[in-house]
Amino acid sequence: MAIKWLIDASYFVAAILFILGLKGMSSPVSARKGIVWAGVGMVLATVVTFLTPGMNNFALMVIAIALGGAVAWISGKKVAMTDMPQMVAIYNGMGGGAAAAIAAVEFARGEMHGTVVTLLATLGALIGAVSFSGSVVAWAKLQGVMKKAFRLPAQNAVNIVLALVTVAVGGAIVIAPTVDPLLVVAFFVLALVLGTVITLPIGGADMPVVISLFNAFTGLAVGFEGFVMGIPALIIAGIVVGAAGTLLTQLMAKAMNRPISNILFVPMAAAGGGEAVEGEQKEVGAMDAAAMMRYASKVIIVPGYGMAVAGAQHKVWEMTELLEEAGVEVVFAIHPVAGRMPGHMNVLLAEAGVPYDKIFDLEEINGDFAQADVALVIGANDVVNPSARTDKSSPIYGMPILNADLAQNVIVVKRGKGTGYSGIENALFYKDNTRLLYGSAQQAIGEVIQHVKALSV
Amino acid sequence: MDGMLALYIFMLAAFTGYEVISRVPVILHTPLMSGSNFVHGVVLVGGMIALGQAETPLEQAIGFVAVLLGAANAAGGYVVTERMLAMFKAKEKK
């Protein structure tokens, strides 16, 4: 009994640590402590589980933990910050897979106690399996393993029919007095196919929202399986993540002005739409760009994913420091969906050493553009497209954007004349006060740095 | 477990999750997504118990997969979250 008490008490403490850990992450000051607390909770919960009376297969257990833990630990240490979204996706998918596998073991044992337990086990299995296969597809797309978005004819109808069939088979499992192995196998296959088919047509730009949604899904699946196993710590951790993930998904979708149902069912057209843009793009050299910023009193930098891909964030920070030494006020403006996940750009800038008190989000900074002498847009496109404010026919109309076009001057660092990730023309590039600095961000900013240095001597 | 009691736990946990996240600044959204991803890695515990009770080779095989995936979720989630959060620094006073 003493052992039982120790285990229960440890799970209780672990649950507290998880919640405190997540709460700690609500401020940059305590965020690091937060993840360490949650980590302590995880180790505690894992260690005491070995003491559970009546367990077998310890050798298998240790091998599985060592193998899964080591592979994930090493890959997590090595992954580049730009590849973080797909890494989170794949770890999340594994959690969903684990929840589904737990349900599968329970089905194989055939010892379900009551309809409610079977119902939640089945629901958890469905959500977990969808999260697993969906996350793997999301990973493959962001990693570039899978290049194109596949759309079946009548995609939405296929999704709905498939979902209904899967739920029907799940319902049959719940109602059946004994576990039918064939039904269970069919159910898992259907759920895995469903996750794949839902995720396949979704474009890369919408993927962060989908990853966040699957994160919430996995949380729910874990919570349900926690009920099946009778472990309150799993219920609490799972449902807390489920709720938090749902809120986070909503925040992201709102930032993109794309209802979640739109992302899942009506993928954005790859190109076209919107009024034709008139005018021409006016080029600027690195020397003039450097002079414009060196003699400005306020510069707002708008970094986009293009900057991160070019690996230019360190150069950008070097330039920022030079400008500050010359007395220019420099701040960073980050769109909620800059990068591939909300907050991804903050991570990339933090990696380069930019302090977080120089970084402002959309609501904080949008009023300041009118007072800025220069807005420097680096590798960002759709998030500064004024058509989102003005052109009702544009596919991104209504999306909140950074009002870089209101600055006195706009410098856009851009690789070439093409359109952005979504394929939409950007009216900002054609405005009278906009100058384009062509080249990779790395090389263009490098040249600007040289010229700023020359001006400061 | 008592179904009604579990329902209360579900409800309170859902509110807790919502409240905890609602005060998080945008700059921490990515680490937070990763951090919450780590927290549901506790599914590892459920996997261990499922494997511990497994008897037939089939149950053992699926249980093994559950523990393997759960451990990967927990370990990977922790490492990437910790790496990201370690980079957030306020401007150093000179």
XYZ file of C-alpha atoms in Angstrom:
551
model
C 0.000 0.000 0.000
C 2.889 2.316 0.820
C 4.135 1.853 -2.755
C 0.709 2.660 -4.157
C 0.593 5.811 -2.052
C 4.066 6.855 -3.195
C 3.097 6.400 -6.861
C -0.149 8.334 -6.529
C 1.559 11.154 -4.643
C 4.309 11.361 -7.261
C 1.779 11.564 -10.116
C 0.027 14.343 -8.190
C 3.255 16.283 -7.805
C 4.055 15.706 -11.489
C 0.666 17.131 -12.512
C 1.340 20.255 -10.415
C 4.792 20.628 -11.961
C 3.342 20.363 -15.498
C 0.848 23.160 -14.848
C 3.421 25.345 -13.081
C 5.821 24.682 -15.943
C 3.327 25.824 -18.565
C 2.514 28.851 -16.421
C 6.212 29.646 -16.162
C 6.378 29.709 -19.933
C 3.965 32.652 -19.988
C 6.848 35.083 -19.415
C 10.280 35.146 -21.060
C 11.853 35.661 -17.624
C 10.547 32.441 -16.108
C 10.126 30.382 -19.289
C 13.356 28.438 -18.924
C 12.550 27.555 -15.325
C 9.114 26.454 -16.504
C 10.379 23.798 -18.881
C 12.848 22.523 -16.268
C 10.027 22.094 -13.725
C 7.933 20.236 -16.266
C 11.003 18.101 -17.012
C 11.410 17.219 -13.329
C 7.747 16.227 -13.248
C 8.240 13.981 -16.274
C 11.264 12.198 -14.792
C 9.458 11.721 -11.484
C 6.352 10.273 -13.149
C 8.438 7.950 -15.329
C 10.624 6.638 -12.489
C 7.801 5.862 -10.067
C 5.882 4.050 -12.806
C 8.536 1.322 -12.667
C 7.384 0.615 -9.091
C 3.786 -0.137 -10.167
C 2.855 -3.537 -8.674
C 2.181 -6.480 -10.989
C 4.056 -5.239 -14.049
C 6.083 -7.351 -16.448
C 8.242 -6.783 -19.521
C 10.693 -4.471 -17.756
C 13.494 -5.314 -20.193
C 11.340 -4.332 -23.176
C 10.305 -1.176 -21.363
C 13.867 -0.049 -20.684
C 14.940 -0.802 -24.262
C 11.996 1.161 -25.696
C 12.626 4.167 -23.439
C 16.366 4.166 -24.133
C 15.912 3.782 -27.877
C 13.057 6.286 -28.368
C 14.518 8.742 -25.874
C 18.042 8.649 -27.284
C 17.051 9.026 -30.941
C 14.731 11.941 -30.157
C 17.228 13.548 -27.771
C 20.029 13.506 -30.339
C 17.870 14.662 -33.245
C 16.443 17.423 -31.041
C 19.936 18.625 -30.142
C 21.018 18.726 -33.776
C 18.016 20.234 -35.541
C 18.459 23.747 -36.966
C 16.200 26.449 -35.528
C 14.648 27.044 -38.949
C 13.522 23.392 -39.025
C 11.865 23.584 -35.620
C 8.216 23.471 -36.814
C 8.533 20.088 -38.497
C 10.461 18.741 -35.515
C 7.657 19.744 -33.159
C 5.235 18.165 -35.638
C 7.008 14.817 -35.634
C 7.402 14.629 -31.832
C 3.766 15.534 -31.497
C 2.786 12.840 -33.989
C 4.689 10.300 -31.901
C 2.692 11.287 -28.820
C -0.523 10.768 -30.786
C 0.764 7.419 -32.016
C 1.586 6.409 -28.448
C -1.942 7.261 -27.285
C -3.420 5.231 -30.161
C -1.088 2.319 -29.370
C -2.181 2.327 -25.717
C -5.780 2.000 -26.869
C -4.712 -0.803 -29.211
C -3.142 -2.733 -26.310
C -6.339 -2.337 -24.311
C -8.391 -3.597 -27.274
C -6.024 -6.555 -27.693
C -6.405 -7.421 -23.996
C -10.157 -7.259 -24.501
C -10.776 -6.025 -20.958
C -12.816 -2.884 -21.341
C -14.856 -2.040 -18.265
C -18.064 -0.451 -19.371
C -19.306 1.585 -22.297
C -17.825 4.889 -21.132
C -14.319 3.413 -20.925
C -14.638 1.831 -24.382
C -16.033 5.054 -25.810
C -13.161 7.178 -24.509
C -10.568 4.566 -25.496
C -12.003 4.588 -29.034
C -12.173 8.376 -29.221
C -8.605 8.653 -27.961
C -7.478 6.075 -30.498
C -9.211 7.930 -33.331
C -7.803 11.341 -32.391
C -4.353 9.943 -31.639
C -4.124 8.019 -34.916
C -5.297 11.036 -36.954
C -2.762 13.214 -35.145
C -0.033 10.646 -35.830
C -0.497 10.229 -39.581
C -1.407 13.904 -40.057
C 1.723 15.061 -38.233
C 3.914 12.741 -40.288
C 2.480 14.280 -43.480
C 2.994 17.791 -42.047
C 6.593 16.893 -41.246
C 7.185 15.466 -44.728
C 5.832 18.620 -46.354
C 7.816 21.103 -44.284
C 10.952 18.994 -44.523
C 10.588 19.048 -48.309
C 10.303 15.258 -48.586
C 6.868 15.810 -50.081
C 6.865 18.825 -52.360
C 3.376 19.230 -53.696
C -0.075 19.583 -52.230
C -2.187 16.654 -53.411
C -5.838 17.315 -53.958
C -8.242 14.518 -54.639
C -11.226 15.283 -56.817
C -14.080 16.223 -54.475
C -11.630 16.408 -51.587
C -14.143 17.730 -49.061
C -16.679 15.028 -49.859
C -13.990 12.343 -49.525
C -12.939 13.764 -46.147
C -16.465 13.817 -44.822
C -17.370 10.325 -46.058
C -14.121 8.901 -44.698
C -14.648 10.600 -41.338
C -18.226 9.300 -41.117
C -17.196 5.732 -41.983
C -14.410 5.848 -39.392
C -16.760 7.143 -36.706
C -19.333 4.490 -37.658
C -16.777 1.692 -37.300
C -15.668 3.216 -33.987
C -19.292 3.299 -32.874
C -19.666 -0.383 -33.767
C -16.650 -1.180 -31.553
C -18.170 0.711 -28.640
C -21.572 -0.986 -28.971
C -20.282 -4.525 -29.587
C -20.348 -6.705 -26.426
C -16.927 -8.223 -27.178
C -13.937 -6.808 -29.017
C -13.915 -7.827 -32.690
C -10.275 -7.846 -33.889
C -11.265 -7.238 -37.527
C -13.274 -4.150 -36.638
C -10.428 -2.798 -34.526
C -7.866 -3.261 -37.302
C -10.219 -1.655 -39.850
C -10.782 1.220 -37.423
C -7.095 1.974 -36.987
C -6.398 1.755 -40.729
C -9.308 4.120 -41.448
C -8.170 6.596 -38.794
C -4.608 6.647 -40.138
C -5.853 7.151 -43.713
C -8.165 9.921 -42.506
C -5.301 11.860 -40.920
C -3.263 11.516 -44.103
C -6.062 12.529 -46.472
C -7.038 15.570 -44.390
C -3.465 16.877 -44.259
C -2.325 16.163 -47.840
C -4.071 19.094 -49.593
C -3.047 21.686 -46.984
C -0.409 24.122 -48.192
C 2.810 24.915 -46.373
C 1.643 28.382 -45.328
C -1.251 26.929 -43.331
C 0.819 24.135 -41.804
C 1.615 25.854 -38.475
C -2.067 26.077 -37.672
C -2.480 22.415 -38.534
C 0.494 21.366 -36.394
C -0.962 23.321 -33.496
C -4.321 21.667 -34.048
C -2.742 18.207 -34.015
C -0.889 19.202 -30.836
C -4.242 19.896 -29.205
C -5.573 16.604 -30.634
C -2.742 14.613 -29.103
C -3.407 16.289 -25.766
C -7.046 15.191 -25.883
C -6.090 11.658 -26.942
C -3.654 11.423 -24.017
C -6.334 12.719 -21.642
C -8.850 10.109 -22.829
C -6.369 7.245 -22.579
C -5.479 8.562 -19.100
C -9.086 7.947 -18.122
C -8.955 4.446 -19.614
C -5.761 3.645 -17.673
C -7.104 5.322 -14.522
C -4.215 7.792 -14.183
C -5.431 11.306 -13.286
C -2.002 12.832 -14.087
C -2.443 11.806 -17.734
C -5.965 13.222 -17.797
C -4.811 16.547 -16.380
C -1.701 16.904 -18.549
C -3.596 15.792 -21.668
C -6.660 17.984 -21.227
C -4.631 21.041 -20.158
C -2.620 20.687 -23.376
C -5.793 20.006 -25.358
C -7.393 23.240 -24.130
C -4.212 25.289 -24.411
C -3.527 23.916 -27.891
C -7.058 24.727 -29.031
C -6.678 28.323 -27.858
C -3.266 28.603 -29.486
C -4.700 27.246 -32.750
C -7.474 29.844 -32.650
C -4.979 32.658 -32.000
C -2.892 31.535 -34.977
C -5.846 31.164 -37.312
C -7.090 34.590 -36.247
C -3.691 36.121 -36.962
C -3.916 34.732 -40.486
C -7.558 35.728 -40.860
C -8.285 32.139 -41.884
C -11.033 30.318 -39.970
C -9.858 26.831 -39.024
C -12.634 25.279 -41.087
C -11.284 27.146 -44.147
C -7.805 25.795 -43.612
C -9.035 22.231 -43.322
C -11.647 22.267 -46.062
C -10.982 25.041 -48.590
C -7.266 25.350 -49.241
C -6.168 28.752 -50.534
C -5.709 28.987 -54.271
C -2.045 28.627 -55.184
C -1.878 31.801 -57.240
C -3.909 34.556 -58.807
C -6.821 36.578 -57.510
C -6.747 40.219 -56.601
C -6.423 43.316 -58.731
C -3.466 43.676 -61.026
C -0.806 45.899 -59.533
C 0.331 48.890 -61.542
C 3.656 50.689 -61.511
C 7.167 49.388 -61.419
C 9.651 48.171 -58.903
C 12.380 50.718 -58.206
C 15.795 49.364 -57.383
C 18.232 50.744 -54.824
C 21.915 49.973 -54.226
C 23.416 48.826 -50.942
C 25.235 52.149 -50.517
C 22.080 54.270 -50.790
C 20.183 51.882 -48.539
C 22.957 52.167 -45.946
C 22.861 55.979 -46.114
C 19.060 56.062 -45.772
C 19.245 54.063 -42.566
C 22.442 55.602 -41.151
C 20.892 59.098 -41.219
C 17.427 58.041 -40.132
C 16.234 58.620 -36.581
C 14.019 55.553 -36.486
C 14.231 52.288 -38.431
C 11.757 49.429 -38.126
C 12.966 46.072 -39.396
C 10.347 43.602 -40.637
C 11.972 40.174 -40.893
C 10.320 37.300 -42.740
C 11.017 33.667 -43.321
C 13.209 34.565 -46.309
C 15.696 36.124 -43.895
C 15.815 32.968 -41.812
C 16.247 30.706 -44.824
C 19.172 32.851 -45.957
C 20.583 32.575 -42.431
C 20.919 36.355 -42.340
C 19.677 37.018 -38.801
C 23.213 37.371 -37.406
C 24.127 39.902 -40.112
C 20.907 41.802 -39.455
C 21.736 42.035 -35.765
C 25.285 43.176 -36.571
C 23.830 45.928 -38.775
C 21.364 46.865 -36.016
C 24.184 47.297 -33.502
C 26.135 49.486 -35.938
C 23.108 51.690 -36.566
C 22.442 52.004 -32.845
C 26.029 53.081 -32.248
C 25.375 55.816 -34.816
C 22.371 56.928 -32.780
C 19.578 55.409 -34.841
C 16.654 53.849 -32.995
C 16.134 50.353 -34.411
C 13.313 47.983 -33.488
C 11.949 44.762 -34.938
C 8.323 44.270 -35.969
C 7.096 40.710 -36.066
C 3.932 39.517 -37.689
C 2.169 36.795 -35.689
C 2.750 34.265 -38.459
C 6.225 35.362 -39.532
C 8.325 32.262 -39.981
C 6.559 28.971 -40.051
C 4.893 29.146 -36.637
C 3.696 31.999 -34.423
C 6.715 33.152 -32.484
C 9.107 31.218 -34.719
C 10.732 34.471 -35.873
C 11.264 35.516 -32.251
C 13.171 32.299 -31.688
C 15.305 32.863 -34.782
C 16.110 36.445 -33.744
C 16.833 35.331 -30.188
C 19.286 32.805 -31.603
C 21.120 35.682 -33.308
C 21.314 37.528 -29.984
C 18.548 40.127 -30.470
C 17.159 41.005 -27.012
C 13.433 40.408 -26.775
C 12.710 43.948 -25.575
C 13.609 45.237 -29.069
C 11.006 42.987 -30.656
C 7.428 44.148 -30.987
C 4.346 42.402 -32.253
C 1.737 43.693 -34.649
C -0.573 45.570 -32.261
C 2.328 47.181 -30.412
C 4.145 48.512 -33.464
C 1.589 49.243 -36.170
C 0.977 52.804 -34.939
C 4.713 53.541 -35.094
C 5.324 52.998 -38.805
C 4.098 56.488 -39.699
C 6.845 57.962 -37.494
C 9.564 55.692 -38.882
C 11.976 57.064 -41.446
C 12.726 53.664 -42.886
C 10.928 50.330 -42.793
C 13.385 47.601 -43.784
C 11.542 44.525 -45.040
C 13.781 41.465 -45.240
C 12.411 38.355 -46.879
C 8.831 39.095 -45.847
C 6.064 39.473 -48.384
C 2.405 38.715 -47.710
C 2.544 40.046 -44.139
C 3.299 43.568 -45.454
C 0.991 43.512 -48.471
C -1.294 46.559 -48.239
C -3.826 44.803 -50.511
C -4.937 43.008 -47.342
C -6.279 46.389 -46.188
C -7.505 47.847 -49.429
C -8.295 45.259 -52.128
C -11.455 43.313 -51.423
C -10.782 40.877 -54.268
C -7.407 39.847 -52.891
C -7.240 36.355 -51.379
C -5.607 37.802 -48.269
C -8.088 40.681 -47.864
C -8.785 41.233 -44.173
C -5.614 39.585 -42.896
C -3.958 41.846 -40.313
C -0.697 43.129 -41.779
C 2.251 45.183 -40.631
C 1.718 48.678 -42.067
C 5.242 49.008 -43.430
C 3.864 51.006 -46.375
C 3.075 53.909 -44.016
C 6.751 54.519 -43.229
C 8.468 57.491 -44.923
C 10.637 55.115 -46.925
C 10.496 51.398 -47.438
C 13.473 49.246 -48.357
C 12.675 45.706 -49.392
C 15.448 43.123 -49.478
C 14.374 40.486 -51.938
C 15.997 37.750 -53.974
C 14.235 38.489 -57.244
C 11.068 39.871 -58.744
C 8.866 36.842 -58.013
C 5.816 36.678 -55.756
C 5.875 35.247 -52.236
C 4.956 31.948 -50.645
C 1.275 32.385 -51.455
C 1.893 33.611 -55.021
C 0.063 36.902 -54.523
C 1.375 40.148 -56.058
C 2.459 42.675 -53.440
C 1.375 46.282 -54.035
C 3.961 47.475 -51.507
C 6.788 46.662 -53.914
C 5.393 49.087 -56.488
C 4.777 52.086 -54.237
C 6.517 55.422 -54.847
C 8.326 55.371 -51.512
C 9.497 51.768 -51.877
C 12.971 50.784 -53.048
C 14.079 47.246 -53.729
C 17.471 45.935 -52.742
C 17.981 42.770 -54.734
C 20.132 39.892 -53.544
C 20.107 37.182 -50.918
C 19.500 38.674 -47.473
C 22.860 37.416 -46.257
C 24.837 39.106 -49.003
C 22.697 42.282 -49.304
C 22.836 43.050 -45.574
C 26.558 42.230 -45.593
C 27.077 44.953 -48.197
C 24.911 47.404 -46.266
C 27.069 46.761 -43.178
C 30.219 47.659 -45.122
C 28.683 50.919 -46.289
C 27.328 51.824 -42.842
C 30.818 51.281 -41.444
C 32.292 53.515 -44.144
C 29.777 56.257 -43.305
C 30.534 56.061 -39.584
C 34.286 56.610 -39.803
C -12.377 5.537 -12.116
C -15.606 7.268 -11.195
C -17.009 8.718 -14.420
C -18.489 11.820 -12.809
C -15.270 12.565 -10.949
C -13.324 12.211 -14.190
C -15.726 14.629 -15.851
C -14.929 17.222 -13.184
C -11.206 16.673 -13.736
C -11.738 17.133 -17.505
C -13.607 20.363 -16.931
C -11.148 21.903 -14.458
C -8.144 20.867 -16.540
C -9.689 22.448 -19.650
C -10.193 25.779 -17.861
C -6.696 25.589 -16.428
C -5.172 25.065 -19.858
C -7.151 27.931 -21.306
C -6.226 30.332 -18.495
C -2.554 29.414 -18.422
C -2.151 30.088 -22.135
C -4.303 33.191 -22.459
C -1.601 35.346 -20.837
C 1.280 34.157 -23.001
C 2.926 36.800 -25.229
C 3.186 36.067 -28.949
C 6.974 35.836 -28.769
C 6.649 32.675 -26.696
C 4.041 30.907 -28.831
C 6.469 28.600 -30.598
C 8.307 27.509 -27.439
C 4.931 27.130 -25.775
C 3.564 24.897 -28.509
C 6.722 22.865 -28.154
C 6.442 22.930 -24.349
C 2.845 21.736 -24.343
C 3.941 19.103 -26.845
C 6.470 17.987 -24.216
C 3.854 17.869 -21.454
C 1.635 15.433 -23.341
C 4.743 13.265 -23.575
C 3.534 11.973 -20.188
C 1.639 9.521 -22.403
C 4.887 7.576 -21.850
C 3.593 6.629 -18.390
C 0.408 5.204 -19.893
C 2.482 3.303 -22.450
C 4.674 1.825 -19.703
C 1.664 0.572 -17.767
C 0.088 -0.839 -20.937
C 3.322 -2.658 -21.764
C 3.699 -3.778 -18.144
C 0.345 -5.515 -18.310
C 0.873 -6.973 -21.798
C 0.846 -10.775 -22.014
C 0.701 -11.992 -25.612
C 3.470 -11.172 -28.114
C 1.006 -8.936 -29.996
C 0.248 -6.909 -26.883
C 3.951 -6.715 -26.094
C 4.756 -5.488 -29.600
C 2.119 -2.742 -29.552
C 3.034 -1.819 -25.981
C 6.669 -1.569 -27.024
C 5.692 0.836 -29.816
C 3.633 2.898 -27.348
C 6.588 3.270 -24.959
C 9.015 3.956 -27.814
C 6.839 6.736 -29.281
C 5.983 8.170 -25.866
C 9.655 8.327 -24.853
C 10.527 10.033 -28.156
C 7.727 12.571 -27.623
C 8.929 13.397 -24.120
C 12.677 13.477 -24.817
C 12.446 15.346 -28.132
C 9.873 17.793 -26.785
C 12.076 18.634 -23.821
C 15.281 19.127 -25.811
C 13.868 21.448 -28.469
C 11.854 23.508 -25.963
C 14.833 23.925 -23.667
C 17.048 24.914 -26.602
C 14.595 27.579 -27.738
C 13.981 29.046 -24.292
C 17.674 29.147 -23.467
C 18.058 31.720 -26.248
C 15.626 34.283 -24.841
C 17.662 36.904 -23.080
C 16.868 40.467 -22.079
C 19.256 43.133 -23.274
C 22.402 42.890 -21.186
C 23.196 45.928 -19.105
C 26.564 47.231 -20.133
